[in-house]
PDB file of C-alpha atoms in Angstrom:
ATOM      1  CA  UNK Q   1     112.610  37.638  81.822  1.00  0.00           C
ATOM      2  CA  UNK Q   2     113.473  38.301  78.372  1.00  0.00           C
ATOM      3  CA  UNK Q   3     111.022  40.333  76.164  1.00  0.00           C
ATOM      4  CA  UNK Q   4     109.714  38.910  73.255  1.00  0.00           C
ATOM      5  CA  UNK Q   5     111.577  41.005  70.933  1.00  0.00           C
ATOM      6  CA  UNK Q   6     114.602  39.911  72.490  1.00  0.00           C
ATOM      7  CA  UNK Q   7     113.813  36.489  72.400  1.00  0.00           C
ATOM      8  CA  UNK Q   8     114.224  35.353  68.718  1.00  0.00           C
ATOM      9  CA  UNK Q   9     117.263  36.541  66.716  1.00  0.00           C
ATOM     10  CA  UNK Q  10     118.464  35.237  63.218  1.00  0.00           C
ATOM     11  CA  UNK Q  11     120.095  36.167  60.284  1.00  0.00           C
ATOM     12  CA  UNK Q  12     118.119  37.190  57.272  1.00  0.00           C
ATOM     13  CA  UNK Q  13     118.953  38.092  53.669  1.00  0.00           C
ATOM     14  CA  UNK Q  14     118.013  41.886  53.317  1.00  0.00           C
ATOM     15  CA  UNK Q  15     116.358  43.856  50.203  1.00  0.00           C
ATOM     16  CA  UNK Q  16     116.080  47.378  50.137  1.00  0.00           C
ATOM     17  CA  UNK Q  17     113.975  49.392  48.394  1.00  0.00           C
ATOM     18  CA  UNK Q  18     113.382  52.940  47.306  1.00  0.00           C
ATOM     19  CA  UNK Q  19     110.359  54.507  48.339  1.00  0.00           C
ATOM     20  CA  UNK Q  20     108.947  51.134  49.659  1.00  0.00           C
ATOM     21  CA  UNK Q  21     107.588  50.054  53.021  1.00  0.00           C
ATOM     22  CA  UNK Q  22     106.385  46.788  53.968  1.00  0.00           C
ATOM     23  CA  UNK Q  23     103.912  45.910  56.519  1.00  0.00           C
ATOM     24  CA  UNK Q  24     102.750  42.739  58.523  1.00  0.00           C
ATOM     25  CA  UNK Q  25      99.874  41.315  56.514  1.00  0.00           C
ATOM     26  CA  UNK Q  26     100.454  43.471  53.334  1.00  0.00           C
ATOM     27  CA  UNK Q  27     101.198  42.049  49.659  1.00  0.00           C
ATOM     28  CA  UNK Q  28     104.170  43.135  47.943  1.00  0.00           C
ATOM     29  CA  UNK Q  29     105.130  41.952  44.389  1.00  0.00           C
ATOM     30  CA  UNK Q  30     108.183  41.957  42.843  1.00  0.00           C
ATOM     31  CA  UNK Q  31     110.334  41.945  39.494  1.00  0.00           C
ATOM     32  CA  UNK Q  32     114.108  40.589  40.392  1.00  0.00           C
ATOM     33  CA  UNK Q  33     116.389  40.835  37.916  1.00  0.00           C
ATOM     34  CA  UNK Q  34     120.114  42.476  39.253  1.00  0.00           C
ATOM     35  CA  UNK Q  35     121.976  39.231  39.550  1.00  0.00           C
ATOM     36  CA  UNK Q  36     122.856  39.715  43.493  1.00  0.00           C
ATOM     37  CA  UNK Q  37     118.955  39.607  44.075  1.00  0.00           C
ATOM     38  CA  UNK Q  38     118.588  36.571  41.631  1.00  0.00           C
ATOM     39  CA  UNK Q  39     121.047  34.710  43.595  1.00  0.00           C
ATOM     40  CA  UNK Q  40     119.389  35.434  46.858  1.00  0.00           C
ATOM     41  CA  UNK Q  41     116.012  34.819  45.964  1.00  0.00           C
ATOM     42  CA  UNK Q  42     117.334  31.324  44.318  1.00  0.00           C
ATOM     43  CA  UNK Q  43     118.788  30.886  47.499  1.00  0.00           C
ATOM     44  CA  UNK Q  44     115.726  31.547  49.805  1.00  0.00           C
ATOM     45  CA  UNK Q  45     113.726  29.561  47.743  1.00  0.00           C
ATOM     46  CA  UNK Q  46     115.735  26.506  48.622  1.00  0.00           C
ATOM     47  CA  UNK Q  47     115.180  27.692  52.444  1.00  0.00           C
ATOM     48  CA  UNK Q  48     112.261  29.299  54.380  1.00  0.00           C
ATOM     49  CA  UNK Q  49     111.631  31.202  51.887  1.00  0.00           C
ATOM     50  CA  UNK Q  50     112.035  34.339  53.879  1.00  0.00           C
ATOM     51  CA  UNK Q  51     113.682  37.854  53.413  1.00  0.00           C
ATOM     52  CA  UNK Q  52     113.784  41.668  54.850  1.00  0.00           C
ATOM     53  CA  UNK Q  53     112.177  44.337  53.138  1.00  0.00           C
ATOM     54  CA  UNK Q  54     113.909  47.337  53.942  1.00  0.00           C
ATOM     55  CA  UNK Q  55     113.106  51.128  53.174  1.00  0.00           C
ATOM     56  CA  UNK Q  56     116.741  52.431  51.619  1.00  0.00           C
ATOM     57  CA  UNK Q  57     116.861  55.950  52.670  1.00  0.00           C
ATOM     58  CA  UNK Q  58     118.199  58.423  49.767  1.00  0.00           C
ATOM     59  CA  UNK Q  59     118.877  61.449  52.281  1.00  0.00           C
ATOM     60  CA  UNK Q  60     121.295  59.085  54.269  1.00  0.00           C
ATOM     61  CA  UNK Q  61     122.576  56.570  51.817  1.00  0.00           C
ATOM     62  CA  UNK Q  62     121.816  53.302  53.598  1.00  0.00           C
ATOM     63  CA  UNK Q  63     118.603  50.968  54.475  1.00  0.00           C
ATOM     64  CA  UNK Q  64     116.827  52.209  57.583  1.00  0.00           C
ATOM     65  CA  UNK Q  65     117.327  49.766  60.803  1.00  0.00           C
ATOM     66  CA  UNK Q  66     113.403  48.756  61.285  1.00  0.00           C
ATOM     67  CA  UNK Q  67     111.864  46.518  58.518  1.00  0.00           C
ATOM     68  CA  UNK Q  68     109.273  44.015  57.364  1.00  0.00           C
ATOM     69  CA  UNK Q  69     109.765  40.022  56.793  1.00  0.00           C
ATOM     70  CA  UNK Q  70     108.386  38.995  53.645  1.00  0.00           C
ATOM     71  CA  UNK Q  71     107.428  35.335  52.623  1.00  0.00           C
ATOM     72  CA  UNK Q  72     107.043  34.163  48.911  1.00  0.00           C
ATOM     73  CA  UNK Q  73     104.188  32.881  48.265  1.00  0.00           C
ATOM     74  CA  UNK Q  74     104.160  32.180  44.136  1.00  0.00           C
ATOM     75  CA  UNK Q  75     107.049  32.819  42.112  1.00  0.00           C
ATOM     76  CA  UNK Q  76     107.344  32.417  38.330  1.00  0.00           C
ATOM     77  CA  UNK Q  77     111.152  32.247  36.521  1.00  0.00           C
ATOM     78  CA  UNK Q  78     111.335  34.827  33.901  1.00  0.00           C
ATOM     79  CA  UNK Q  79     113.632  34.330  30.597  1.00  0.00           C
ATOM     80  CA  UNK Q  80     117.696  35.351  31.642  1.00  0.00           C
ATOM     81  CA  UNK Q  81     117.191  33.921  35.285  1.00  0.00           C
ATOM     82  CA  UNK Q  82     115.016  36.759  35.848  1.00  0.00           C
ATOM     83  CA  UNK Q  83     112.036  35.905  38.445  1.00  0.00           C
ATOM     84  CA  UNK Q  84     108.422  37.382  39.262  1.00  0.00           C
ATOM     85  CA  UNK Q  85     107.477  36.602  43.275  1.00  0.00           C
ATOM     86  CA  UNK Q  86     104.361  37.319  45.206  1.00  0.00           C
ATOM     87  CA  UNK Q  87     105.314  37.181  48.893  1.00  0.00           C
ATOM     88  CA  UNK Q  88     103.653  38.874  52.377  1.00  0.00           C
ATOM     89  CA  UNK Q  89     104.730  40.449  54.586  1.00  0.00           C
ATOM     90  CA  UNK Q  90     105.215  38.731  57.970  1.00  0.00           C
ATOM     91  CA  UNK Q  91     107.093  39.654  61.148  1.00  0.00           C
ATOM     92  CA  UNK Q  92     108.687  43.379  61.700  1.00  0.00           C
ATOM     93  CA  UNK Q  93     112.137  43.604  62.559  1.00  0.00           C
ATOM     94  CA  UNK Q  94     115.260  45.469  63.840  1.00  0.00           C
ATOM     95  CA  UNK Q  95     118.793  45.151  62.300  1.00  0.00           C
ATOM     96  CA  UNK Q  96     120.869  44.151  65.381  1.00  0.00           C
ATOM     97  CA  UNK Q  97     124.083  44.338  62.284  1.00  0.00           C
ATOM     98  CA  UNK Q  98     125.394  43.564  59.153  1.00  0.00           C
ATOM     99  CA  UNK Q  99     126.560  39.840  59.031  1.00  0.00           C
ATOM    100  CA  UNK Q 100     127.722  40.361  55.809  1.00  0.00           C
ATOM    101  CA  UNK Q 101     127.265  42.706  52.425  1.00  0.00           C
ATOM    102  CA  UNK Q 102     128.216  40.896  49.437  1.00  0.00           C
ATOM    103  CA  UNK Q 103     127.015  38.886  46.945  1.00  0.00           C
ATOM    104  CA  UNK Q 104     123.848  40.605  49.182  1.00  0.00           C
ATOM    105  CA  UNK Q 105     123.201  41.927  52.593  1.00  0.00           C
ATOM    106  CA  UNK Q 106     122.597  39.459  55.458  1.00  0.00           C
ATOM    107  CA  UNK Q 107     121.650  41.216  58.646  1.00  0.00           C
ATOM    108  CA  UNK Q 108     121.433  39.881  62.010  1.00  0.00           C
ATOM    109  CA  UNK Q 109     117.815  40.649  63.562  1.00  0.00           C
ATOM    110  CA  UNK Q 110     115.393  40.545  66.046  1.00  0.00           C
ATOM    111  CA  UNK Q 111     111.867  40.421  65.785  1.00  0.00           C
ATOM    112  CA  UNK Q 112     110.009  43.854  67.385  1.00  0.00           C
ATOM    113  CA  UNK Q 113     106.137  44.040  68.100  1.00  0.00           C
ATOM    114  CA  UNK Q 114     103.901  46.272  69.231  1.00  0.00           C
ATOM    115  CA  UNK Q 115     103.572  46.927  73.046  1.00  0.00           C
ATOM    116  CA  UNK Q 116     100.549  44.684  74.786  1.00  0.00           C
ATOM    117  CA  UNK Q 117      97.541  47.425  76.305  1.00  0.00           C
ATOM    118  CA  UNK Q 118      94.924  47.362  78.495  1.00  0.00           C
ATOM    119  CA  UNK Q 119      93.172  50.093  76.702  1.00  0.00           C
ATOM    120  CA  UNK Q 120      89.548  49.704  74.509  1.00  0.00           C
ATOM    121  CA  UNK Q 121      91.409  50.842  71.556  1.00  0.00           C
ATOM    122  CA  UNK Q 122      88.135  49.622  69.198  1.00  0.00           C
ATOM    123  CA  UNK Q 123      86.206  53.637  69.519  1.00  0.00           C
ATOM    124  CA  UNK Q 124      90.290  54.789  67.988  1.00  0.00           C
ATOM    125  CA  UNK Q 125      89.922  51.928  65.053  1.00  0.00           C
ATOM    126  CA  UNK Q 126      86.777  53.337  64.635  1.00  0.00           C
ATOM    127  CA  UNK Q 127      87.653  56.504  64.076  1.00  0.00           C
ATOM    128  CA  UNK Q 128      90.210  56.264  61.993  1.00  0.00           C
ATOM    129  CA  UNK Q 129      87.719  53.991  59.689  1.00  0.00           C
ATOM    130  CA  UNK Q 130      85.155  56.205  59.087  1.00  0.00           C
ATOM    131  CA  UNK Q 131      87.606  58.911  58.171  1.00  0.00           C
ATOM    132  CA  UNK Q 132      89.164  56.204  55.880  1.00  0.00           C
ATOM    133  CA  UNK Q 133      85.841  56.405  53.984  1.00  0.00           C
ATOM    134  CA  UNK Q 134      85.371  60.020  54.026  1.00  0.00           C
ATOM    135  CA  UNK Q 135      88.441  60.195  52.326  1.00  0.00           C
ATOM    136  CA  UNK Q 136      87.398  57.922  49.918  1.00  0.00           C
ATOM    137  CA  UNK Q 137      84.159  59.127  49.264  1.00  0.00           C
ATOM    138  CA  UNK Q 138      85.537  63.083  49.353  1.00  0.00           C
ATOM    139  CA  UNK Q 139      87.996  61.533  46.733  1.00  0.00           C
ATOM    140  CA  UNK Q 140      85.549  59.406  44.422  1.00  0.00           C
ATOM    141  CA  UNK Q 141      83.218  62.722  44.383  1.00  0.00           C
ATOM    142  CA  UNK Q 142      86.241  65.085  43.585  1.00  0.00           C
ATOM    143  CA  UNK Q 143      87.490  62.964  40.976  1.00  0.00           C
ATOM    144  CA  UNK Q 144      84.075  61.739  39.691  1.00  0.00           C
ATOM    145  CA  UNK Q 145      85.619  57.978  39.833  1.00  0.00           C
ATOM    146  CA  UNK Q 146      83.924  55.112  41.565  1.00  0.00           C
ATOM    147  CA  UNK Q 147      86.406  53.989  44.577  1.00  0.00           C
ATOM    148  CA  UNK Q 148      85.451  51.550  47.222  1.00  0.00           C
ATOM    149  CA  UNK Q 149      87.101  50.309  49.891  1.00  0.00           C
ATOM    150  CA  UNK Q 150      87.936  46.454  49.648  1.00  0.00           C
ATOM    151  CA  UNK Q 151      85.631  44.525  52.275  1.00  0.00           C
ATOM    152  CA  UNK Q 152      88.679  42.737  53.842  1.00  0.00           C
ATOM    153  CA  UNK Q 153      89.394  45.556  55.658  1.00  0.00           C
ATOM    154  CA  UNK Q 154      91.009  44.465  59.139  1.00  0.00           C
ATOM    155  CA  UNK Q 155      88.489  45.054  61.830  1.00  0.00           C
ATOM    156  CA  UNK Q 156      91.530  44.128  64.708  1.00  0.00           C
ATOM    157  CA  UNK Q 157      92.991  47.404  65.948  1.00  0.00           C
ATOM    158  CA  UNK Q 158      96.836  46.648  65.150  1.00  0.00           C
ATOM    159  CA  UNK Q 159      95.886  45.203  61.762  1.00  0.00           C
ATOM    160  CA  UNK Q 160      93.756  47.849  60.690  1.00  0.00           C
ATOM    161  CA  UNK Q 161      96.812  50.112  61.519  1.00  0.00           C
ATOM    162  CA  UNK Q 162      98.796  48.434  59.388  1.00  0.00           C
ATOM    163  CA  UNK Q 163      96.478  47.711  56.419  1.00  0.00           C
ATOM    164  CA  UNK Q 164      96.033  51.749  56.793  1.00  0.00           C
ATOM    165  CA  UNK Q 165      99.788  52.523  56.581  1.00  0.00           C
ATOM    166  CA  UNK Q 166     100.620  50.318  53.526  1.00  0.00           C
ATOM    167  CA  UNK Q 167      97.596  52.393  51.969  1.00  0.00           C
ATOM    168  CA  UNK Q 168      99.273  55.706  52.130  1.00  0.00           C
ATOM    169  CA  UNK Q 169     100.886  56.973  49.246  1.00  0.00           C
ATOM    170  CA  UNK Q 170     103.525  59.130  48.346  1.00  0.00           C
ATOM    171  CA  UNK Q 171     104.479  59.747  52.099  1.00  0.00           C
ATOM    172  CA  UNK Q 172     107.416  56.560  52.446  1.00  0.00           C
ATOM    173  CA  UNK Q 173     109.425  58.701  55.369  1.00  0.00           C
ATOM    174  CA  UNK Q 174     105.963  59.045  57.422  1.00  0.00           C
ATOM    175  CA  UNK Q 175     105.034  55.309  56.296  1.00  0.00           C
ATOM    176  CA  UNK Q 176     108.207  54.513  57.873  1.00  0.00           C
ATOM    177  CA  UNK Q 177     107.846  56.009  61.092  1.00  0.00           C
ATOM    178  CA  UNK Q 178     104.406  54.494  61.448  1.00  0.00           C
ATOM    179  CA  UNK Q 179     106.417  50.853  61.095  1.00  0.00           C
ATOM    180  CA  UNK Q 180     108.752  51.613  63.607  1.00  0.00           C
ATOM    181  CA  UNK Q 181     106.216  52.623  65.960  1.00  0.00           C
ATOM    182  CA  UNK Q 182     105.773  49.838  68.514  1.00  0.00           C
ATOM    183  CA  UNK Q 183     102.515  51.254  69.970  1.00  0.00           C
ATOM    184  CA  UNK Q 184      99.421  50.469  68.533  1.00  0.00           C
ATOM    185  CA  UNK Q 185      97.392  53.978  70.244  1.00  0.00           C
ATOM    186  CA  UNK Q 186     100.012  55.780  68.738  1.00  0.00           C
ATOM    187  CA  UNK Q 187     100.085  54.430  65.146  1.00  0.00           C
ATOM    188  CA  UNK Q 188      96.225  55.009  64.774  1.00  0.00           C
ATOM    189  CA  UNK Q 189      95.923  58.333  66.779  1.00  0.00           C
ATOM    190  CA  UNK Q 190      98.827  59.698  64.020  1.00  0.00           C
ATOM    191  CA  UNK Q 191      96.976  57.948  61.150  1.00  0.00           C
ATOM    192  CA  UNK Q 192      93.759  59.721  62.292  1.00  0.00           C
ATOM    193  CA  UNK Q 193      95.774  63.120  62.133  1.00  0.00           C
ATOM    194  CA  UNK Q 194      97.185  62.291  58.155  1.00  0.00           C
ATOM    195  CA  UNK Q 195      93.104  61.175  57.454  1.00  0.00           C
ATOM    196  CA  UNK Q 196      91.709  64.216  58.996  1.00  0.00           C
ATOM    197  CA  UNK Q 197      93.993  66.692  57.307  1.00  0.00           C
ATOM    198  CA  UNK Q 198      93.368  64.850  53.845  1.00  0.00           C
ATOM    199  CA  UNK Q 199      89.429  64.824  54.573  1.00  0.00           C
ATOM    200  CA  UNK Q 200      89.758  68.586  55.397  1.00  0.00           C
ATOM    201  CA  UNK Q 201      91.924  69.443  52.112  1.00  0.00           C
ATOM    202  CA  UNK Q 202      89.379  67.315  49.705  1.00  0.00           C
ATOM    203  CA  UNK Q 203      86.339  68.548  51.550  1.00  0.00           C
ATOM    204  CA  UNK Q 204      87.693  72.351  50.656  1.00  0.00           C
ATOM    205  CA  UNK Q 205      88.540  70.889  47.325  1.00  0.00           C
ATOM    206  CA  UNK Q 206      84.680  69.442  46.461  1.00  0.00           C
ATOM    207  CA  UNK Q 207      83.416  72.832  47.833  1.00  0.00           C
ATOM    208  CA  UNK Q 208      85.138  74.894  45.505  1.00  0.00           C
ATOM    209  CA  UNK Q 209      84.561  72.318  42.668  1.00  0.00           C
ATOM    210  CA  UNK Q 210      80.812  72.338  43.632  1.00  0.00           C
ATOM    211  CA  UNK Q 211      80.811  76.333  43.560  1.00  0.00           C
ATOM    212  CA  UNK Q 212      82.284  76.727  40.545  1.00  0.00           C
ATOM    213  CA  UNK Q 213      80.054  74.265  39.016  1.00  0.00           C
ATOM    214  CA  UNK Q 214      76.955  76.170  39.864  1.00  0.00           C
ATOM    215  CA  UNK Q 215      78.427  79.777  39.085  1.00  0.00           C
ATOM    216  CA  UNK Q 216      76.806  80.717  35.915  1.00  0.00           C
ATOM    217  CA  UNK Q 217      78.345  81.165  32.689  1.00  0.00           C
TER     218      UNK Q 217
END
């Protein structure tokens, strides 16, 4: 029997992006404006309304393989053809190949998931929650800002994984490796390791910051 992944395969206009990951579930808005991108988005909009997000990879020169579907939601045309659109992201997927590369890329690609388990993986989600908001409350303290975390915080496993991913910033390699990852234990056990080493550096941080503070003048 076929696996899932193998199952559906289709072509799909591709847009990569510098220092950008998509995930399932995630928002992403966007500005088009190069002329290659206003003609595809013109042309999806007369379709499914469906493209691939792409990471493109400076160090190597090309989009990585392993990407996010996005779907436009809202889109508003912009003076000079240029075009604001709100989309989400949908389905991960694999580039199989290149169908073509001009006016834009069209890929050929098939849709990847995470691996089905057996195990309670609710105490992990947990986990990696409450260090979620020891980060943020470490970093609200340090900074002396008020930051909350939004209440529509996933409470499924592989969603909260994801939500957690799109949420790191400034790290679009690891954020890529966590999308490529097609096993959900794995994704949150790493995201607990990035959380607990960022809880660890702030909590040094607000100790010193606290000492300082009561040192006298």
């Amino acid at each position: 029997m076929a696996s899932s992944s193998s199952i559906a395969v289709r072509e799909l206009p591709l847009f990569p992006l510098p220092e950008v990951v998509l995930f399932p579930g995630r928002p992403l808005p966007l500005h088009i404006f190069e002329f290659r991108y206003r003609i595809m988005m013109n042309t999806i909009l007369e379709g499914d309304r469906r493209f691939g997000v792409l990471m493109w990879d400076p160090v190597e020169g090309k989009p990585a393989l392993v990407g996010c579907c996005a779907e436009i939601l809202q889109f508003q045309r912009l003076p000079d053809d240029r075009m604001k659109i709100w989309t989400l992201g949908q389905q991960r997927f694999r580039v199989l190949e290149y169908v073509r590369e001009k006016p834009y890329r069209v890929g050929l690609v098939e849709w990847i998931e995470d691996q089905p388990t057996e195990q309670n993986l609710q105490p992990l989600a947990t986990e990696v929650e409450q260090l979620l908001r020891d980060v943020v409350h470490l970093s609200a303290k340090l900074t002396g800002q008020v930051i909350e975390l939004p209440e529509s915080i996933p409470d499924l496993p592989l969603e909260l994984s994801h939500w957690v991913a799109s949420n790191l910033y400034g790290v679009a390699g690891e954020q890529q490796a966590l999308l490529e990852m097609q096993d959900t234990v794995a994704r949150l056990e790493r995201e607990a390791e990035i959380l607990t080493s960022t809880r660890n550096h702030l909590a040094a941080r607000t100790a010193l910051k606290d000492v300082l503070k009561d040192t006298p003048k």
